[in-house]
CSV table of C-alpha atoms in Angstrom, one decimal:
chain,number,residue,atom,x,y,z
F,2,MET,CA,85.3,2.2,-64.0
F,3,PHE,CA,88.9,1.3,-62.6
F,4,HIS,CA,90.3,2.5,-66.0
F,5,ILE,CA,88.7,5.8,-65.8
F,6,THR,CA,89.7,6.4,-62.2
F,7,ARG,CA,93.2,5.5,-63.0
F,8,ASN,CA,93.4,7.9,-65.8
F,9,MET,CA,91.8,10.7,-63.6
F,10,SER,CA,94.5,9.9,-61.0
F,11,THR,CA,97.2,10.1,-63.4
F,12,GLU,CA,96.0,13.6,-64.8
F,13,ASP,CA,95.8,14.6,-61.4
F,14,LYS,CA,99.3,13.8,-60.8
F,15,ARG,CA,100.3,15.4,-64.0
F,16,PHE,CA,98.5,18.6,-63.2
F,17,TYR,CA,100.1,18.7,-59.6
F,18,ALA,CA,103.5,18.1,-61.0
F,19,ASN,CA,103.1,21.2,-63.4
F,20,VAL,CA,101.9,23.2,-60.7
F,21,PHE,CA,104.8,22.3,-58.4
F,22,ARG,CA,107.4,22.9,-61.3
F,23,LEU,CA,106.0,26.4,-61.8
F,24,VAL,CA,104.8,27.5,-58.6
F,25,MET,CA,107.9,26.8,-56.5
F,26,PRO,CA,110.6,28.7,-58.5
F,27,MET,CA,107.7,31.6,-58.7
F,28,ALA,CA,107.3,31.4,-54.8
F,29,LEU,CA,111.0,31.6,-54.4
F,30,GLN,CA,111.2,34.5,-56.5
F,31,ASN,CA,108.4,36.1,-54.6
F,32,LEU,CA,110.3,35.3,-51.2
F,33,ILE,CA,113.5,36.6,-52.7
F,34,ASN,CA,111.5,39.7,-53.5
F,35,VAL,CA,110.3,40.1,-50.2
F,36,GLY,CA,113.7,39.3,-48.8
F,37,VAL,CA,115.3,42.4,-50.6
F,38,THR,CA,112.5,44.5,-49.1
F,39,SER,CA,112.8,43.1,-45.7
F,40,THR,CA,116.4,43.8,-45.9
F,41,ASP,CA,115.7,47.4,-45.9
F,42,VAL,CA,113.2,47.2,-43.4
F,43,ILE,CA,114.9,45.4,-40.7
F,44,MET,CA,118.3,47.3,-41.1
F,45,LEU,CA,116.7,50.7,-41.1
F,46,GLY,CA,114.4,49.6,-38.4
F,47,ARG,CA,117.5,49.0,-36.4
F,48,VAL,CA,118.8,52.8,-37.6
F,49,GLY,CA,115.2,54.3,-36.1
F,50,GLU,CA,111.9,55.0,-37.1
F,51,THR,CA,112.4,58.0,-39.2
F,52,ALA,CA,114.7,56.4,-41.6
F,53,LEU,CA,112.4,53.2,-42.0
F,54,SER,CA,109.4,55.8,-42.6
F,55,GLY,CA,111.2,57.9,-45.0
F,56,VAL,CA,112.6,54.9,-47.1
F,57,SER,CA,109.3,53.3,-47.0
F,58,LEU,CA,107.3,56.0,-48.5
F,59,ALA,CA,110.0,57.0,-51.0
F,60,ASN,CA,109.7,53.3,-52.3
F,61,GLN,CA,106.1,54.1,-53.1
F,62,VAL,CA,107.6,55.7,-56.2
F,63,TYR,CA,109.1,52.5,-57.4
F,64,PHE,CA,105.9,50.6,-56.2
F,65,ILE,CA,104.0,52.2,-58.7
F,66,LEU,CA,106.5,51.7,-61.5
F,67,SER,CA,107.0,48.3,-60.6
F,68,LEU,CA,103.0,47.8,-61.1
F,69,LEU,CA,103.4,49.6,-64.5
F,70,PHE,CA,105.9,46.6,-65.4
F,71,PHE,CA,103.8,44.3,-63.9
F,72,GLY,CA,100.7,45.6,-65.5
F,73,LEU,CA,102.4,45.6,-68.9
F,74,THR,CA,103.9,42.0,-68.8
F,75,SER,CA,100.6,40.7,-67.4
F,76,GLY,CA,98.8,42.2,-70.5
F,77,ALA,CA,101.5,41.0,-72.8
F,78,CYS,CA,101.4,37.5,-71.1
F,79,VAL,CA,97.8,37.2,-72.0
F,80,LEU,CA,98.9,37.1,-75.6
F,81,THR,CA,102.2,35.4,-75.1
F,82,ALA,CA,100.8,32.3,-73.0
F,83,GLN,CA,98.4,31.6,-75.8
F,84,TYR,CA,100.9,31.9,-78.4
F,85,TRP,CA,103.1,29.6,-76.5
F,86,GLY,CA,100.4,27.0,-76.6
F,87,LYS,CA,100.6,27.6,-80.5
F,88,LYS,CA,104.4,27.6,-80.5
F,89,ASP,CA,104.5,30.8,-82.2
F,90,THR,CA,107.8,32.2,-80.7
F,91,ARG,CA,108.4,34.9,-83.5
F,92,THR,CA,105.1,36.7,-82.2
F,93,ILE,CA,106.2,36.3,-78.6
F,94,GLU,CA,109.4,38.2,-79.2
F,95,LYS,CA,107.7,40.9,-81.1
F,96,VAL,CA,105.4,41.4,-78.1
F,97,MET,CA,108.5,41.4,-75.8
F,98,GLY,CA,109.7,44.3,-78.0
F,99,MET,CA,106.7,46.2,-77.6
F,100,SER,CA,106.9,45.8,-74.0
F,101,PHE,CA,110.6,46.9,-73.6
F,102,ARG,CA,109.7,50.1,-75.6
F,103,ILE,CA,106.9,51.0,-73.1
F,104,SER,CA,109.0,50.0,-69.8
F,105,LEU,CA,111.9,51.5,-70.9
F,106,LEU,CA,110.2,55.0,-71.4
F,107,GLY,CA,108.3,54.5,-68.2
F,108,GLY,CA,111.6,54.0,-66.1
F,109,LEU,CA,113.4,56.7,-67.4
F,110,VAL,CA,110.4,59.0,-66.9
F,111,PHE,CA,110.1,57.8,-63.3
F,112,GLY,CA,113.7,58.1,-62.6
F,113,ILE,CA,114.2,61.7,-64.0
F,114,ALA,CA,111.2,62.8,-61.9
F,115,ALA,CA,112.7,61.1,-58.8
F,116,PHE,CA,116.0,62.5,-59.1
F,117,LEU,CA,114.9,66.1,-60.1
F,118,ALA,CA,111.7,66.5,-57.8
F,119,PRO,CA,112.0,64.0,-54.9
F,120,GLN,CA,110.9,66.6,-52.2
F,121,HIS,CA,107.6,67.2,-54.3
F,122,LEU,CA,107.0,63.4,-54.4
F,123,MET,CA,107.6,62.7,-50.9
F,124,ARG,CA,105.3,65.5,-49.9
F,125,ILE,CA,102.3,63.4,-51.6
F,126,PHE,CA,103.0,60.9,-48.6
F,127,THR,CA,103.8,62.8,-45.9
F,128,GLY,CA,104.3,66.4,-44.3
F,129,GLU,CA,106.8,65.8,-41.8
F,130,PRO,CA,110.3,67.5,-42.6
F,131,GLU,CA,112.7,64.6,-41.1
F,132,ILE,CA,110.8,61.8,-42.9
F,133,ILE,CA,110.7,63.9,-46.2
F,134,ALA,CA,114.5,64.4,-45.7
F,135,GLU,CA,115.4,60.8,-45.6
F,136,GLY,CA,113.2,60.0,-48.5
F,137,VAL,CA,115.1,62.5,-50.6
F,138,ARG,CA,118.2,61.1,-49.8
F,139,TYR,CA,117.1,57.6,-51.0
F,140,LEU,CA,115.4,58.6,-54.1
F,141,LYS,CA,118.3,60.7,-55.4
F,142,ILE,CA,120.2,57.6,-55.8
F,143,VAL,CA,117.8,54.7,-56.3
F,144,SER,CA,116.2,56.8,-59.3
F,145,PHE,CA,119.2,55.5,-61.3
F,146,SER,CA,118.1,51.7,-60.9
F,147,TYR,CA,114.6,52.3,-62.5
F,148,VAL,CA,115.9,51.9,-66.0
F,149,LEU,CA,117.8,48.8,-65.1
F,150,SER,CA,114.7,47.3,-63.4
F,151,ALA,CA,112.5,48.3,-66.5
F,152,PHE,CA,114.7,45.7,-68.5
F,153,THR,CA,115.0,43.0,-66.1
F,154,ASN,CA,111.2,42.7,-65.1
F,155,VAL,CA,109.9,42.8,-68.5
F,156,TYR,CA,112.2,40.1,-69.8
F,157,LEU,CA,112.0,37.7,-66.8
F,158,ASN,CA,108.0,38.1,-66.5
F,159,ILE,CA,107.5,37.5,-70.2
F,160,ILE,CA,109.7,34.4,-70.4
F,161,ARG,CA,107.7,33.0,-67.4
F,162,SER,CA,104.9,32.7,-70.1
F,163,ILE,CA,107.3,30.1,-72.1
F,164,GLU,CA,107.6,28.3,-68.6
F,165,LYS,CA,111.2,29.7,-68.1
F,166,VAL,CA,110.9,30.2,-64.4
F,167,VAL,CA,114.1,29.0,-62.9
F,168,ILE,CA,116.5,32.0,-64.3
F,169,ALA,CA,114.4,34.6,-62.4
F,170,THR,CA,114.8,32.7,-59.2
F,171,VAL,CA,118.8,32.6,-60.1
F,172,VAL,CA,118.8,36.5,-61.0
F,173,TYR,CA,116.8,37.5,-57.8
F,174,GLY,CA,118.6,35.3,-55.3
F,175,THR,CA,121.9,36.7,-56.5
F,176,SER,CA,120.4,40.2,-56.3
F,177,LEU,CA,119.1,39.4,-52.8
F,178,CYS,CA,122.4,38.3,-51.5
F,179,ALA,CA,124.2,41.3,-53.0
F,180,ASN,CA,121.7,43.5,-51.4
F,181,ILE,CA,122.1,42.1,-47.9
F,182,VAL,CA,125.7,42.5,-48.1
F,183,LEU,CA,126.0,45.8,-49.6
F,184,ASN,CA,123.1,47.3,-47.6
F,185,ALA,CA,124.8,46.0,-44.3
F,186,ILE,CA,128.3,47.9,-45.4
F,187,PHE,CA,126.7,51.2,-46.8
F,188,ILE,CA,124.0,51.6,-44.3
F,189,PHE,CA,125.8,50.8,-41.1
F,190,GLY,CA,129.3,52.1,-42.4
F,191,LEU,CA,131.2,48.6,-42.4
F,192,PHE,CA,134.9,48.1,-43.6
F,193,GLY,CA,135.9,51.8,-43.3
F,194,CYS,CA,132.8,52.8,-45.3
F,195,PRO,CA,130.8,55.7,-43.9
F,196,ALA,CA,127.5,55.0,-42.2
F,197,MET,CA,125.0,56.3,-45.0
F,198,GLY,CA,121.5,55.1,-43.4
F,199,ALA,CA,118.8,55.7,-45.9
F,200,ALA,CA,121.3,56.7,-48.7
F,201,GLY,CA,123.3,53.5,-48.2
F,202,ALA,CA,120.0,51.5,-48.6
F,203,ALA,CA,119.6,53.2,-52.0
F,204,LEU,CA,123.2,52.6,-53.1
F,205,GLY,CA,122.8,48.9,-52.2
F,206,THR,CA,119.7,48.7,-54.1
F,207,LEU,CA,121.2,50.3,-57.4
F,208,CYS,CA,124.3,48.0,-57.3
F,209,SER,CA,122.2,45.0,-56.9
F,210,ARG,CA,120.0,46.0,-59.9
F,211,GLY,CA,123.0,46.4,-62.0
F,212,ILE,CA,124.0,42.9,-61.0
F,213,GLU,CA,120.5,41.4,-62.2
F,214,VAL,CA,121.1,43.3,-65.7
F,215,LEU,CA,124.4,41.6,-66.2
F,216,ILE,CA,123.0,38.2,-65.4
F,217,VAL,CA,119.9,38.6,-67.5
F,218,VAL,CA,121.8,39.8,-70.7
F,219,TYR,CA,124.2,36.8,-70.3
F,220,TYR,CA,121.2,34.6,-70.3
F,221,ALA,CA,119.4,36.2,-73.1
F,222,VAL,CA,122.5,36.2,-75.3
F,223,ARG,CA,124.1,32.9,-74.5
F,224,ARG,CA,121.4,30.7,-73.1
F,225,ASN,CA,117.9,31.4,-74.3
F,226,GLN,CA,117.5,30.2,-77.8
F,227,ILE,CA,113.9,29.8,-77.8
F,228,VAL,CA,112.7,33.5,-77.5
F,229,ARG,CA,115.6,36.2,-78.3
F,230,ILE,CA,115.8,39.8,-77.6
F,231,ARG,CA,116.0,41.7,-81.3
F,232,ILE,CA,116.8,45.2,-81.1
F,233,LYS,CA,114.8,45.7,-84.2
F,234,ASP,CA,111.5,44.3,-82.1
F,235,LEU,CA,111.8,47.5,-80.0
F,236,PHE,CA,110.8,49.5,-83.3
F,237,VAL,CA,108.5,46.6,-84.5
F,238,LYS,CA,105.3,47.8,-86.6
F,239,ASP,CA,102.7,45.0,-86.7
F,240,ARG,CA,99.2,46.6,-87.1
F,241,ASP,CA,97.1,43.5,-86.1
F,242,LEU,CA,99.3,42.6,-83.2
F,243,SER,CA,99.4,46.0,-81.9
F,244,ARG,CA,95.8,46.2,-81.9
F,245,ASP,CA,95.6,43.0,-80.1
F,246,PHE,CA,98.1,44.4,-77.5
F,247,LEU,CA,95.9,47.6,-77.0
F,248,THR,CA,92.8,45.5,-76.8
F,249,TYR,CA,94.0,42.8,-74.2
F,250,ALA,CA,97.1,44.2,-72.6
F,251,PHE,CA,96.2,48.0,-72.3
F,252,PRO,CA,93.2,47.4,-69.8
F,253,VAL,CA,95.6,45.2,-67.5
F,254,LEU,CA,98.2,48.1,-67.6
F,255,LEU,CA,95.4,50.6,-66.6
F,256,ASN,CA,94.2,48.0,-64.1
F,257,GLU,CA,97.6,47.8,-62.2
F,258,LEU,CA,98.5,51.4,-62.4
F,259,ALA,CA,94.9,52.2,-60.9
F,260,TRP,CA,95.7,49.8,-58.6
F,261,GLY,CA,99.1,51.0,-57.7
F,262,ALA,CA,97.8,54.6,-57.3
F,263,GLY,CA,95.2,53.2,-55.1
F,264,MET,CA,98.1,51.6,-52.8
F,265,ALA,CA,100.0,55.0,-53.0
F,266,ALA,CA,96.8,56.8,-51.7
F,267,ILE,CA,96.6,54.1,-49.1
F,268,SER,CA,100.2,55.2,-48.0
F,269,ALA,CA,99.4,58.8,-48.4
F,270,ILE,CA,96.3,58.3,-45.7
F,271,VAL,CA,98.6,56.5,-43.4
F,272,GLY,CA,101.5,58.8,-44.0
F,273,HIS,CA,99.3,61.7,-42.7
F,274,LEU,CA,98.3,59.9,-39.6
F,275,GLY,CA,101.8,60.1,-38.1
F,276,SER,CA,105.2,58.2,-38.3
F,277,ALA,CA,104.1,55.4,-35.9
F,278,SER,CA,101.3,54.7,-38.6
F,279,VAL,CA,103.8,54.6,-41.2
F,280,ALA,CA,106.2,52.3,-39.4
F,281,ALA,CA,103.6,49.9,-38.6
F,282,HIS,CA,102.2,49.7,-42.0
F,283,SER,CA,105.5,49.4,-43.6
F,284,VAL,CA,106.2,46.3,-41.5
F,285,THR,CA,102.6,44.9,-42.1
F,286,GLN,CA,103.1,45.1,-45.9
F,287,VAL,CA,106.3,43.2,-45.9
F,288,CYS,CA,104.8,40.4,-43.7
F,289,ARG,CA,101.7,40.6,-45.8
F,290,GLN,CA,103.9,40.0,-49.0
F,291,LEU,CA,105.9,37.2,-46.9
F,292,SER,CA,102.8,35.3,-46.4
F,293,MET,CA,101.3,35.6,-50.1
F,294,VAL,CA,104.7,34.2,-51.8
F,295,ILE,CA,103.0,30.8,-52.7
F,296,ALA,CA,99.8,32.4,-53.3
F,297,PHE,CA,101.1,34.8,-55.9
F,298,GLY,CA,103.1,31.9,-57.3
F,299,VAL,CA,99.8,30.0,-57.7
F,300,SER,CA,98.2,33.2,-59.5
F,301,ASN,CA,101.4,33.2,-62.0
F,302,ALA,CA,100.9,29.6,-62.7
F,303,THR,CA,97.3,29.7,-63.3
F,304,SER,CA,97.9,32.4,-66.0
F,305,ILE,CA,100.4,30.2,-67.6
F,306,MET,CA,98.6,26.9,-67.8
F,307,ILE,CA,95.3,28.1,-68.5
F,308,GLY,CA,96.7,30.5,-71.5
F,309,LYS,CA,98.5,27.6,-72.7
F,310,ALA,CA,95.5,25.3,-72.8
F,311,ILE,CA,93.4,27.7,-74.4
F,312,GLY,CA,95.9,28.6,-77.0
F,313,GLU,CA,96.0,24.6,-77.6
F,314,LYS,CA,92.4,24.8,-78.2
F,315,LYS,CA,91.6,22.6,-75.1
F,316,GLU,CA,88.7,24.7,-73.5
F,317,ALA,CA,87.4,21.9,-71.1
F,318,LEU,CA,90.9,21.4,-69.6
F,319,ALA,CA,91.1,25.3,-69.1
F,320,ARG,CA,87.9,24.9,-67.3
F,321,GLU,CA,89.2,22.1,-65.0
F,322,TYR,CA,92.2,24.1,-64.5
F,323,GLY,CA,90.2,27.1,-63.2
F,324,ARG,CA,88.5,24.9,-60.6
F,325,ARG,CA,91.6,23.2,-59.4
F,326,PHE,CA,93.5,26.7,-59.0
F,327,LEU,CA,90.6,28.1,-57.1
F,328,ARG,CA,90.7,25.5,-54.6
F,329,LEU,CA,94.7,26.1,-54.3
F,330,SER,CA,94.1,29.9,-53.8
F,331,ILE,CA,91.7,29.3,-50.9
F,332,LEU,CA,94.2,26.9,-49.2
F,333,PHE,CA,97.1,28.9,-49.5
F,334,GLY,CA,95.3,32.2,-49.0
F,335,VAL,CA,94.1,30.8,-45.7
F,336,GLY,CA,97.5,29.3,-45.0
F,337,GLY,CA,99.0,32.9,-45.5
F,338,GLY,CA,96.6,34.3,-42.8
F,339,ILE,CA,97.4,32.0,-40.3
F,340,LEU,CA,101.1,32.6,-40.7
F,341,LEU,CA,100.5,36.4,-40.2
F,342,LEU,CA,98.9,35.8,-36.8
F,343,ALA,CA,101.6,33.5,-35.9
F,344,ILE,CA,104.4,35.8,-36.6
F,345,THR,CA,103.0,38.7,-35.1
F,346,PRO,CA,104.7,38.5,-31.5
F,347,VAL,CA,108.0,37.7,-33.2
F,348,VAL,CA,107.7,40.6,-35.3
F,349,CYS,CA,106.9,43.0,-32.7
F,350,ALA,CA,109.8,41.6,-30.4
F,351,VAL,CA,112.4,42.3,-33.2
F,352,MET,CA,111.5,45.8,-34.7
F,353,LYS,CA,112.7,48.7,-32.9
F,354,LEU,CA,109.6,50.6,-32.7
F,355,SER,CA,107.7,52.9,-30.2
F,356,VAL,CA,105.0,51.6,-28.2
F,357,LEU,CA,102.4,53.2,-30.1
F,358,ALA,CA,103.8,51.8,-33.4
F,359,LYS,CA,103.8,48.3,-31.8
F,360,SER,CA,100.3,48.6,-30.9
F,361,TYR,CA,99.2,49.7,-34.3
F,362,LEU,CA,101.3,46.7,-35.9
F,363,THR,CA,99.4,44.1,-33.9
F,364,VAL,CA,96.0,45.5,-34.8
F,365,MET,CA,97.2,45.7,-38.8
F,366,MET,CA,98.4,42.2,-38.3
F,367,VAL,CA,95.1,40.8,-37.5
F,368,ILE,CA,93.3,43.0,-40.1
F,369,MET,CA,95.9,41.5,-42.9
F,370,SER,CA,95.3,38.0,-41.9
F,371,TYR,CA,91.7,37.8,-43.5
F,372,TYR,CA,92.8,40.6,-46.4
F,373,ALA,CA,95.6,38.1,-47.3
F,374,ALA,CA,93.0,35.0,-47.8
F,375,ALA,CA,90.6,37.4,-49.7
F,376,GLN,CA,93.5,38.7,-52.0
F,377,SER,CA,94.7,35.2,-52.7
F,378,VAL,CA,91.3,34.3,-54.2
F,379,ASN,CA,90.9,37.3,-56.3
F,380,SER,CA,94.6,37.3,-57.4
F,381,THR,CA,94.2,33.7,-58.8
F,382,LEU,CA,90.9,34.6,-60.4
F,383,ILE,CA,91.6,38.1,-61.9
F,384,VAL,CA,95.2,37.8,-62.6
F,385,GLY,CA,95.5,34.1,-63.4
F,386,VAL,CA,92.0,32.9,-64.8
F,387,PHE,CA,90.4,35.8,-66.4
F,388,ARG,CA,93.6,37.5,-67.8
F,389,ALA,CA,94.7,33.9,-69.2
F,390,GLY,CA,91.2,33.9,-71.3
F,391,GLY,CA,91.6,37.5,-72.3
F,392,ASP,CA,89.0,38.9,-70.1
F,393,THR,CA,91.1,41.9,-68.8
F,394,ARG,CA,88.3,44.6,-68.6
F,395,PHE,CA,86.3,42.9,-65.9
F,396,GLY,CA,89.3,43.0,-63.6
F,397,LEU,CA,89.9,46.5,-64.5
F,398,ILE,CA,86.2,47.8,-63.3
F,399,LEU,CA,86.3,45.5,-60.3
F,400,ASP,CA,89.5,46.7,-59.0
F,401,VAL,CA,89.4,50.1,-59.8
F,402,GLY,CA,85.8,50.5,-58.7
F,403,VAL,CA,86.0,48.8,-55.5
F,404,MET,CA,88.9,50.1,-54.2
F,405,TRP,CA,88.5,53.8,-55.1
F,406,LEU,CA,85.0,54.2,-54.7
F,407,CYS,CA,84.6,52.0,-51.4
F,408,SER,CA,87.7,51.4,-49.3
F,409,ILE,CA,89.8,54.7,-50.3
F,410,ALA,CA,86.9,57.0,-50.2
F,411,ALA,CA,85.5,55.7,-47.1
F,412,ALA,CA,88.8,55.7,-45.3
F,413,ALA,CA,89.7,59.3,-46.5
F,414,VAL,CA,86.1,60.6,-45.1
F,415,GLY,CA,86.8,58.4,-41.7
F,416,ALA,CA,90.3,59.7,-41.2
F,417,PHE,CA,89.9,63.4,-42.6
F,418,VAL,CA,86.3,64.6,-42.1
F,419,ILE,CA,85.2,62.3,-39.3
F,420,GLY,CA,88.2,61.6,-37.5
F,421,ILE,CA,87.8,58.0,-36.6
F,422,PRO,CA,90.5,56.1,-34.8
F,423,MET,CA,93.4,54.8,-36.8
F,424,PRO,CA,92.7,51.1,-36.6
F,425,TRP,CA,89.0,51.6,-38.0
F,426,VAL,CA,90.7,53.8,-40.8
F,427,TYR,CA,92.9,50.6,-41.5
F,428,ILE,CA,89.9,48.5,-41.3
F,429,LEU,CA,88.2,50.6,-44.2
F,430,LEU,CA,91.5,50.8,-46.1
F,431,CYS,CA,91.6,46.9,-46.4
F,432,SER,CA,88.1,46.3,-47.1
F,433,ASP,CA,88.4,46.3,-51.1
F,434,GLU,CA,89.7,42.5,-51.3
F,435,VAL,CA,86.8,41.2,-49.1
F,436,ILE,CA,84.2,43.1,-51.0
F,437,LYS,CA,85.6,41.7,-54.2
F,438,VAL,CA,85.4,38.1,-53.6
F,439,PRO,CA,81.7,37.5,-54.6
F,440,PHE,CA,81.8,39.5,-57.8
F,441,SER,CA,85.2,37.4,-58.6
F,442,ILE,CA,83.3,34.0,-57.9
F,443,TRP,CA,80.5,35.2,-59.9
F,444,ARG,CA,82.2,36.0,-62.9
F,445,TYR,CA,84.4,33.0,-62.7
F,446,ARG,CA,81.1,30.8,-62.7
F,447,SER,CA,79.9,32.6,-65.8
F,448,TYR,CA,82.8,31.2,-68.1
F,449,LYS,CA,82.7,34.6,-69.7
F,450,TRP,CA,86.6,34.9,-69.3
F,451,LEU,CA,87.2,31.9,-71.7
F,452,ASN,CA,88.4,33.1,-75.2
F,453,ASN,CA,91.0,32.2,-77.6
F,454,ILE,CA,92.6,35.5,-78.7
F,455,THR,CA,95.4,34.1,-80.9
F,456,ARG,CA,95.4,34.7,-84.7
């Protein structure tokens, strides 16, 4: 009996050591990514509410594009994590080539649209001319960074599935430092530069993305000998692998795009409720991302470890990992919600917002505290557990159905038909994650998500 207990204790230690090794660098990456967004919000918040609102809404374009990248790579990692369990690195390289092909095309299309038609894109989110003007100034410059992001996002996310997670921390950490310095120079006009405001934030972002590409290219060519970037893989033709990619990765891509479109619709609804609502929503979203850095790291680690276990044909271990990660998601989700409540007074004191915007911000942070806890559970199960086992269609149906048919539809009717107060609109907009929790738990307990999809 003692021997069994000792073995279980050893396995527990090994599990949590692996979790720590994966989660901490990814949590730090998430924190750094939030830091980049926070830099824009804090600095532009000092410039004024109009500049902050314009850049926030303009960034919805990149937000949707980033979800395309995330959906693409999350779908690809359904395959690569299991192939990593089999140690089939050549197939991983082919999957990465397919992902590059789609991401670079997406970055190019979004970049052209943002550069040539920024006014039309901004009018989707707001009808206020001053906010549109600020957003246009931002999009005209930042549009050139979209192709750069297409390259770095896909590479860094896919090599996560082979447990190479530290390089992304280095890349994004360097980018954050550069972004802070360059934003300060360009936004406020330091060291003899003209004060560019929103355009300065865009220029700082563009330069930071260029630095990211340089570091990634150096690492891919000189350091990473396990999975290599091969130009020929951009044009690879593998019928069976392409079929698997469409079967398992495409639903994830659709899921993230539909979810991203839903988040953009939420921003559009909030955007038509006035600049005070937009500014408060912008700050709330950054705070939510800050509170979720560890929870999202847990979600990514879940996908890697369960996918690898399934690829190694250790199904019992995959089930046990799922149970443990679910408990961690609850722990860090509740912790994130408490953090949001704790920092609310500080955020209200720091941000240069109107009295109305600050009142909205206080209410939104309370709503976001329980939203974050529910999102932690759903993210770990849908993005981590289910996708690791190739169960990608369920997440697509659940995410899209609940978000569009419940929260967004109800909020749109409440805001524009009935005319309910803004805080009640925001409660409806943030109801989807709470509604999804029982369905996610039910699917997890069915074990229908556990499938070996390697060839």
